[in-house]
Coordinates of N, CA and C in Angstrom, one line a residue:
M1 N -34.9 32.5 2.3 CA -35.3 33.3 4.5 C -34.9 31.8 5.2
T2 N -34.3 32.6 6.4 CA -33.8 31.5 7.5 C -34.8 31.5 8.2
I3 N -34.7 30.0 8.6 CA -35.9 29.5 9.3 C -34.3 29.3 10.7
N4 N -35.6 29.6 11.1 CA -35.0 29.7 13.3 C -36.2 28.6 14.2
F5 N -35.1 27.7 15.0 CA -35.5 26.7 15.9 C -35.3 27.5 17.0
N6 N -36.5 27.3 18.1 CA -35.9 27.6 19.8 C -34.7 26.3 20.2
D7 N -34.7 25.6 19.3 CA -34.3 24.8 20.6 C -32.4 23.6 19.5
S8 N -31.6 23.7 19.9 CA -30.7 23.8 19.5 C -30.5 22.1 18.6
T9 N -30.8 21.5 19.3 CA -30.4 20.6 18.1 C -31.4 20.3 16.7
K10 N -33.0 20.4 16.7 CA -33.3 20.9 15.9 C -32.3 21.6 14.8
Q11 N -31.9 24.1 15.1 CA -31.0 24.4 14.2 C -30.3 23.3 14.4
E12 N -29.5 22.5 14.5 CA -28.8 21.9 14.0 C -28.8 20.7 13.2
I13 N -29.4 20.0 13.0 CA -30.6 19.5 12.2 C -30.9 20.2 11.0
W14 N -31.9 21.2 11.1 CA -31.9 22.6 10.3 C -30.7 22.3 9.9
K15 N -29.3 23.5 9.4 CA -28.3 23.5 9.4 C -27.8 22.6 8.1
T16 N -28.1 21.7 8.6 CA -27.3 20.5 7.9 C -28.0 20.4 6.6
V17 N -30.0 20.3 7.0 CA -30.6 19.9 5.7 C -30.0 21.1 4.7
R18 N -30.3 22.3 5.2 CA -29.8 23.5 4.4 C -28.8 23.3 3.9
A19 N -27.7 23.0 4.4 CA -26.1 22.5 3.6 C -26.3 20.5 2.2
M20 N -27.3 20.5 2.3 CA -27.4 19.8 1.8 C -28.1 19.8 0.6
N21 N -29.3 20.9 0.8 CA -30.0 20.9 -0.2 C -29.4 21.8 -1.3
D22 N -28.8 22.3 -0.4 CA -27.5 23.5 -0.9 C -26.0 23.6 -1.5
A23 N -26.1 22.1 -1.3 CA -25.8 21.2 -2.4 C -25.6 20.8 -3.5
W24 N -26.1 20.2 -3.4 CA -27.5 19.6 -5.3 C -28.2 20.6 -6.1
T25 N -28.0 22.1 -5.3 CA -29.0 22.7 -5.8 C -28.1 24.2 -6.6
K26 N -27.0 24.0 -5.9 CA -26.2 25.5 -5.9 C -25.0 25.4 -6.5
G27 N -24.2 24.1 -5.8 CA -23.0 23.4 -5.5 C -22.3 22.4 -6.1
D28 N -21.6 21.7 -5.7 CA -21.3 20.1 -6.3 C -22.0 19.0 -5.4
P29 N -23.4 18.8 -6.2 CA -23.7 17.3 -5.5 C -22.4 16.2 -5.5
D30 N -22.0 16.0 -6.0 CA -20.4 15.2 -5.5 C -21.0 15.0 -3.6
D31 N -21.4 16.2 -3.6 CA -20.9 17.1 -2.0 C -21.3 16.4 -1.3
L32 N -22.9 15.6 -1.6 CA -23.7 15.4 -1.4 C -23.3 14.2 0.5
A33 N -21.9 13.4 -0.3 CA -21.1 12.1 0.3 C -21.3 12.4 1.7
R34 N -21.0 14.3 2.3 CA -20.5 14.8 3.7 C -22.4 14.3 4.1
F35 N -23.9 14.2 3.9 CA -24.9 14.3 4.0 C -25.2 12.2 4.5
F36 N -24.9 11.8 2.8 CA -26.3 11.1 2.5 C -25.5 10.1 3.0
H37 N -26.1 9.0 4.4 CA -25.5 7.8 4.7 C -25.3 6.4 3.7
R38 N -23.9 6.0 4.2 CA -23.2 5.3 3.0 C -24.3 3.8 3.1
D39 N -25.9 3.7 3.7 CA -26.7 2.4 3.5 C -27.9 3.0 3.8
M40 N -28.3 4.7 3.2 CA -29.6 5.7 2.6 C -30.3 5.1 2.0
V41 N -31.4 5.0 2.1 CA -32.2 4.6 1.6 C -33.5 5.9 -0.2
A42 N -33.9 5.8 -0.9 CA -34.8 6.5 -1.1 C -36.0 6.4 -2.3
I43 N -37.0 7.4 -1.9 CA -38.2 7.0 -2.7 C -38.8 7.8 -3.9
T44 N -38.7 8.1 -5.1 CA -38.2 9.4 -5.6 C -39.1 9.1 -6.2
P45 N -40.0 10.1 -7.2 CA -40.9 10.0 -8.1 C -40.3 9.2 -9.1
S46 N -39.5 9.8 -10.0 CA -38.9 9.3 -11.6 C -38.4 7.7 -11.3
D47 N -38.4 7.7 -10.0 CA -37.6 6.0 -10.2 C -38.6 5.5 -9.6
R48 N -38.5 3.8 -10.3 CA -39.1 2.7 -10.0 C -39.9 2.1 -8.2
N49 N -37.7 1.5 -8.8 CA -37.6 1.2 -7.3 C -36.8 1.6 -7.1
R50 N -36.5 2.0 -5.3 CA -35.8 2.7 -4.6 C -34.5 2.7 -4.5
L51 N -33.2 3.8 -4.5 CA -32.9 3.8 -4.6 C -31.7 3.4 -3.5
D52 N -30.6 2.2 -3.3 CA -30.9 1.2 -2.4 C -29.2 1.9 -2.3
G53 N -28.7 2.5 -1.0 CA -27.2 2.7 -0.5 C -26.9 4.5 -1.0
G54 N -25.5 5.7 -0.2 CA -25.3 6.4 -0.1 C -25.0 6.4 -2.4
E55 N -24.6 5.4 -2.6 CA -23.7 6.2 -3.4 C -24.7 6.4 -4.9
A56 N -25.7 5.0 -5.3 CA -27.1 5.3 -6.0 C -27.9 6.1 -5.3
C57 N -28.0 7.0 -4.0 CA -28.7 8.5 -4.0 C -27.7 9.3 -4.8
I58 N -26.8 9.3 -4.4 CA -25.7 10.9 -4.6 C -26.2 10.3 -7.1
A59 N -25.6 9.5 -7.4 CA -26.2 9.2 -8.7 C -27.4 9.5 -9.1
G60 N -28.2 9.4 -8.2 CA -30.0 9.7 -8.5 C -30.2 11.2 -8.9
W61 N -29.8 12.1 -7.1 CA -29.6 13.6 -7.2 C -28.4 14.6 -7.9
K62 N -27.4 13.8 -8.2 CA -26.2 14.1 -9.3 C -26.7 13.7 -11.3
G63 N -28.2 12.7 -11.4 CA -28.1 13.1 -12.2 C -28.7 14.3 -12.6
F64 N -29.9 14.3 -12.0 CA -31.2 15.8 -11.6 C -30.5 16.6 -12.3
S65 N -29.7 16.7 -11.2 CA -28.3 18.3 -11.3 C -27.7 18.2 -12.3
S66 N -27.3 17.1 -13.5 CA -26.6 17.5 -14.6 C -27.5 17.6 -15.8
A67 N -28.9 17.0 -15.5 CA -29.5 17.4 -16.5 C -30.9 18.4 -16.1
A68 N -31.1 19.1 -14.8 CA -31.9 20.6 -15.3 C -30.6 21.4 -14.7
R69 N -30.3 22.9 -15.1 CA -30.8 24.2 -14.6 C -31.8 24.6 -13.4
I70 N -30.9 24.7 -12.2 CA -31.9 24.6 -11.4 C -31.6 26.2 -11.5
H71 N -32.8 27.5 -11.3 CA -33.4 28.6 -11.2 C -33.5 29.5 -9.7
R72 N -34.5 27.8 -8.7 CA -34.7 28.6 -7.7 C -34.8 27.3 -7.3
W73 N -34.6 27.0 -5.7 CA -35.1 25.8 -4.6 C -35.2 27.2 -4.0
E74 N -36.9 26.5 -2.8 CA -36.8 26.9 -1.4 C -37.7 25.8 -0.4
E75 N -37.3 26.0 0.6 CA -37.9 25.1 2.0 C -39.6 25.4 2.5
I76 N -40.1 25.5 2.4 CA -41.3 26.0 3.2 C -41.7 25.3 4.2
D77 N -41.9 25.9 5.5 CA -43.2 25.6 6.7 C -42.2 23.7 7.3
P78 N -40.5 23.8 7.1 CA -40.1 22.6 8.3 C -40.3 22.8 9.5
A79 N -40.6 21.1 9.9 CA -40.9 20.6 10.9 C -39.9 19.7 11.4
I80 N -39.2 19.5 12.7 CA -38.5 18.7 12.9 C -38.6 17.7 14.0
Q81 N -38.6 16.6 13.9 CA -39.1 15.3 15.2 C -37.9 15.2 15.1
I82 N -37.9 14.8 17.5 CA -36.5 14.3 17.0 C -36.9 12.6 17.8
Y83 N -35.7 12.2 17.8 CA -36.5 10.9 18.3 C -34.8 10.3 19.1
G84 N -34.5 10.6 20.1 CA -32.7 10.2 20.7 C -32.1 10.9 19.7
D85 N -31.6 9.7 19.4 CA -30.2 10.2 18.2 C -31.3 9.5 16.8
S86 N -32.2 10.3 16.7 CA -33.6 9.8 15.3 C -33.7 11.3 15.2
A87 N -34.1 11.7 13.8 CA -35.5 12.8 13.2 C -35.8 12.2 12.6
V88 N -37.0 12.9 12.0 CA -37.4 12.8 11.0 C -37.6 14.3 10.5
I89 N -37.4 14.8 9.5 CA -36.8 16.5 8.4 C -38.8 16.4 7.2
T90 N -39.8 17.5 7.7 CA -40.5 17.3 6.8 C -40.5 19.1 6.2
Y91 N -40.8 18.9 5.2 CA -40.8 20.2 4.9 C -41.6 20.5 3.6
Y92 N -42.1 21.6 2.5 CA -43.0 22.1 1.6 C -41.8 22.1 0.9
F93 N -41.5 22.0 -0.5 CA -41.1 22.3 -1.8 C -40.7 23.7 -3.0
D94 N -40.5 24.8 -3.2 CA -41.1 25.5 -4.1 C -39.6 25.8 -5.0
M95 N -39.9 24.9 -6.4 CA -39.3 25.1 -7.0 C -39.1 25.3 -8.2
S96 N -38.0 25.7 -8.5 CA -37.6 26.3 -10.5 C -36.8 25.8 -11.4
F97 N -37.7 24.8 -12.2 CA -35.7 24.7 -13.3 C -36.6 24.1 -14.7
E98 N -34.9 24.1 -15.9 CA -34.8 24.4 -17.2 C -34.3 22.3 -17.8
M99 N -35.2 22.0 -18.5 CA -34.8 20.7 -18.6 C -35.0 21.0 -20.4
N100 N -34.3 20.0 -20.6 CA -34.9 19.9 -22.3 C -35.1 21.6 -22.8
G101 N -34.9 22.7 -22.9 CA -35.4 23.7 -23.0 C -36.2 24.6 -22.5
Q102 N -37.6 23.5 -21.3 CA -38.6 24.4 -20.8 C -37.9 24.5 -19.4
T103 N -39.2 25.5 -19.0 CA -38.8 25.9 -17.4 C -39.8 24.9 -17.1
F104 N -40.1 24.4 -15.6 CA -40.5 24.5 -15.2 C -41.2 24.8 -13.6
D105 N -41.4 24.5 -12.5 CA -42.0 26.1 -11.5 C -43.3 24.7 -11.0
M106 N -42.3 23.9 -10.2 CA -43.0 22.5 -9.3 C -43.2 23.2 -8.0
G107 N -43.9 22.9 -6.8 CA -43.6 22.6 -5.7 C -44.4 20.7 -5.3
G108 N -43.6 20.9 -4.2 CA -44.1 19.0 -3.1 C -43.4 19.3 -2.1
R109 N -43.5 18.2 -1.5 CA -43.3 17.5 -0.2 C -41.5 16.8 -0.5
D110 N -41.1 16.8 1.5 CA -39.7 15.7 1.2 C -40.1 15.9 2.8
M111 N -39.4 14.3 2.7 CA -40.0 14.0 4.0 C -38.6 12.8 3.7
F112 N -37.8 13.3 5.2 CA -36.3 13.0 5.5 C -36.1 12.3 6.6
F113 N -35.2 11.2 6.7 CA -35.9 10.6 8.1 C -33.4 10.4 8.2
F114 N -33.3 11.1 9.2 CA -32.2 11.3 9.7 C -31.2 9.8 11.3
V115 N -30.1 10.2 11.2 CA -29.1 9.2 12.2 C -28.8 10.3 13.2
K116 N -28.2 10.1 14.0 CA -26.8 11.1 14.2 C -25.9 10.1 14.7
E117 N -24.8 9.4 14.0 CA -24.1 9.0 14.1 C -22.7 9.8 13.4
D118 N -21.2 9.2 15.0 CA -19.9 9.7 15.1 C -20.4 11.1 14.5
G119 N -21.5 11.7 16.1 CA -21.2 13.1 16.2 C -21.9 14.2 15.3
R120 N -22.3 13.3 14.0 CA -23.2 14.2 12.0 C -24.0 13.6 12.5
W121 N -25.1 14.7 11.6 CA -26.5 13.8 11.6 C -26.5 13.3 9.6
W122 N -27.1 12.6 9.3 CA -26.7 12.2 8.5 C -28.6 11.6 7.9
A123 N -28.4 11.7 6.7 CA -29.8 11.4 6.1 C -29.2 10.0 5.4
V124 N -30.4 8.8 6.4 CA -31.3 7.4 5.9 C -32.6 7.3 5.1
A125 N -32.6 8.6 5.5 CA -34.0 7.6 4.2 C -34.8 8.8 3.7
D126 N -35.1 9.0 2.4 CA -36.2 10.2 2.2 C -37.0 9.4 1.5
Q127 N -38.4 10.5 1.0 CA -39.5 10.2 0.4 C -39.6 11.5 -0.2
F128 N -39.9 12.4 -1.9 CA -40.2 13.5 -2.3 C -41.0 13.1 -3.3
S129 N -41.6 13.9 -3.8 CA -42.5 14.5 -4.2 C -43.1 15.3 -5.4
S130 N -44.0 15.9 -5.7 CA -44.7 16.6 -6.1 C -46.1 16.4 -5.6
F131 N -46.4 17.3 -5.1 CA -47.8 17.7 -4.8 C -49.3 17.4 -5.3
P132 N -50.0 16.5 -5.4 CA -50.9 16.0 -6.3 C -51.6 17.0 -7.1
A133 N -51.7 16.1 -8.5 CA -52.9 17.1 -9.1 C -54.5 17.6 -8.3

C-alpha cells in the first residue's frame, strides 16, 4: 500500500521509514546502518533492558530477521509530527512470520523518533510492541 503525505518533508521521512523496514523485512538487516543513528536507543518487547547504540539495535533486528522467516509486513495508518529537525513517526503494523516451525500473525504499534543530521533522517529512538491482549 502506497501512502502519500501532502508535505514534502513528511514524504521524505516516510520514504526513509519504508526503506528502513524493507531492509530488515525483505532485504539485508545490515543495511539498517544506513538508517539507525550511531547513538540510537530502542525499547523492545523481548529485551528487559534498552538497546543502547546503533550497533546493538542493528544486532537486535538482525537477530529477529535471522531467526524468523517474514511472510508479510505492513505499516498501517502512519502519522508524522515534525519538530524542526526532529520527527515522531507512529504507525500500526501487521505481520506474519515463521519461527521454529510455527507461523505467527501479529499486529502492534511502533513509534520512532528521527533527527535530521548531515542532510539525512536518522532513527534515534524506537519503541514498539504488539497490541495488548
